[in-house]
Amino acid sequence: MAKNDVLKIYSQVFLSEGLENAQKVYAKRRREHLKNLDSLCIYASVQSENHDRICQNPEFLYLTGINQSGPILALDPLAKNENEREILFLPEKDSKKEFWNGIRLGLPDAHVNEITGFETILPMKKFSSWFKKRILNLKTKHIFSNEAMKRRLLRCKANVKDVSKIHFEQRVVLERERIALAKKTQEIARDAFLKILPRISKYKNERVLSADLECFMLQRTGTGLAFPSIVAAGENACTLHYAKKDCPIEKGNLILLDFGCRYNAVCCDISRTIPASGKFNPLQKLLYNIVLDTQKFHEENVKAGLTLKEIGELAWLYLERILDERFTKRGGKMKRRYIGKPHGISHLIGDIVHEGAQNRDYLKKPLRAGMLISNEPGIYGYFELEIDGALYSEHIGIRIEDDLLVTEDGCINLSAEIPKIIDG
């Protein structure tokens, strides 16, 4: 059987979509990771799955491309034999489970080495005995582990160290292959948005609009959405993570769309705010341009060496200044449920749509070329202003979000072709 045919059969459990030679890409990542380790490192996949598609541990997926439950990866820079520095442990083939959940990598299978790119693959039932023997031979008696394996390994007489920081420093910078995947996600999101844009006045409720937007993205990728889309009309857009999506869309509404897809494992994160009628009223247009100009200001400040915290604060100060100049000093009144900033203006994007979201330590660290970040200023609340003798008042939520690839002296806006300026 030809290699491409084998990869197609296993396309949902070994992610090769969009990669010219996936096995070499994952192997290169493992080699780079081994350089930063001084002892044994164990990575676990998720260990159970239901009838839905699993959500793989991103660190395991990044190093192996394997998107199924069960396997374990061992990286051992101290192994004397080169073929023991990277070991993949796989469960046995189970035809009953495959009847329920589809084909899975397992032993025995003549194709697993060819598919995964691993030279050494051992049955899962040998992991415990192999690990105990390896621990006895370790001089430093410590291992690195991801969170998924810690509880299991703490039962052993070894010092278990967290590998997340070492791993994150590598994964957070996109290499050439993932930059190409990121560009593909933008293309998919752009085309989906362009398809719903001319129909926007025909959508009568949020759910149908959301279904169309997601359907157009899902037609183009085998790994699905980056997150459940936000489709929020009118006052609903003042809820940042609005999830109901069951309200009607009125003619005068603004509609906030926050959407994204995965291609292979890489995500995109896009927001656009558009008028349901196809035309902004004067108050909506004024506030929209405040957000848009803030987004442009932030994009101009992004470059390697600066921190998201410092440039983010500058952007929010800029928004408040022009809001005061263009709205408040003209007699505008507003009521917002926040002071100064409603949320972060940027977060990292990669194999997770919010990379490093648990503690966000990266906000205070210098940006590095190859990082992918969001640029998403927003404004939310009740606004009232008299314009040309007419009083306009409504609850408005506006967010505009692009994805920026950081470079040494600036950034590249990967979302530049997704329209965000609408006539009127």
mmCIF file of C-alpha atoms in Angstrom, residues 206 230-240 242 244-248 256 395 397:
data_model
loop_
_atom_site.group_PDB
_atom_site.id
_atom_site.type_symbol
_atom_site.label_atom_id
_atom_site.label_comp_id
_atom_site.label_asym_id
_atom_site.label_seq_id
_atom_site.Cartn_x
_atom_site.Cartn_y
_atom_site.Cartn_z
ATOM 1 C CA GLU A 206 -27.941 33.836 15.576
ATOM 2 C CA ILE A 230 -19.519 33.346 19.136
ATOM 3 C CA VAL A 231 -22.395 34.898 17.185
ATOM 4 C CA ALA A 232 -23.876 37.737 19.234
ATOM 5 C CA ALA A 233 -26.432 40.200 17.947
ATOM 6 C CA GLY A 234 -27.221 43.552 19.550
ATOM 7 C CA GLU A 235 -26.883 43.691 23.323
ATOM 8 C CA ASN A 236 -25.714 40.056 23.394
ATOM 9 C CA ALA A 237 -22.341 41.261 22.104
ATOM 10 C CA CYS A 238 -21.775 42.943 25.477
ATOM 11 C CA THR A 239 -21.232 39.456 26.949
ATOM 12 C CA LEU A 240 -17.633 38.586 26.076
ATOM 13 C CA TYR A 242 -21.705 34.807 24.758
ATOM 14 C CA LYS A 244 -26.606 31.133 23.752
ATOM 15 C CA LYS A 245 -26.851 31.816 20.017
ATOM 16 C CA ASP A 246 -30.638 31.473 20.070
ATOM 17 C CA CYS A 247 -31.812 35.086 19.744
ATOM 18 C CA PRO A 248 -33.326 36.849 16.729
ATOM 19 C CA LEU A 256 -20.233 40.299 16.670
ATOM 20 C CA HIS A 395 -26.203 48.677 23.865
ATOM 21 C CA GLY A 397 -20.458 45.369 21.661
#
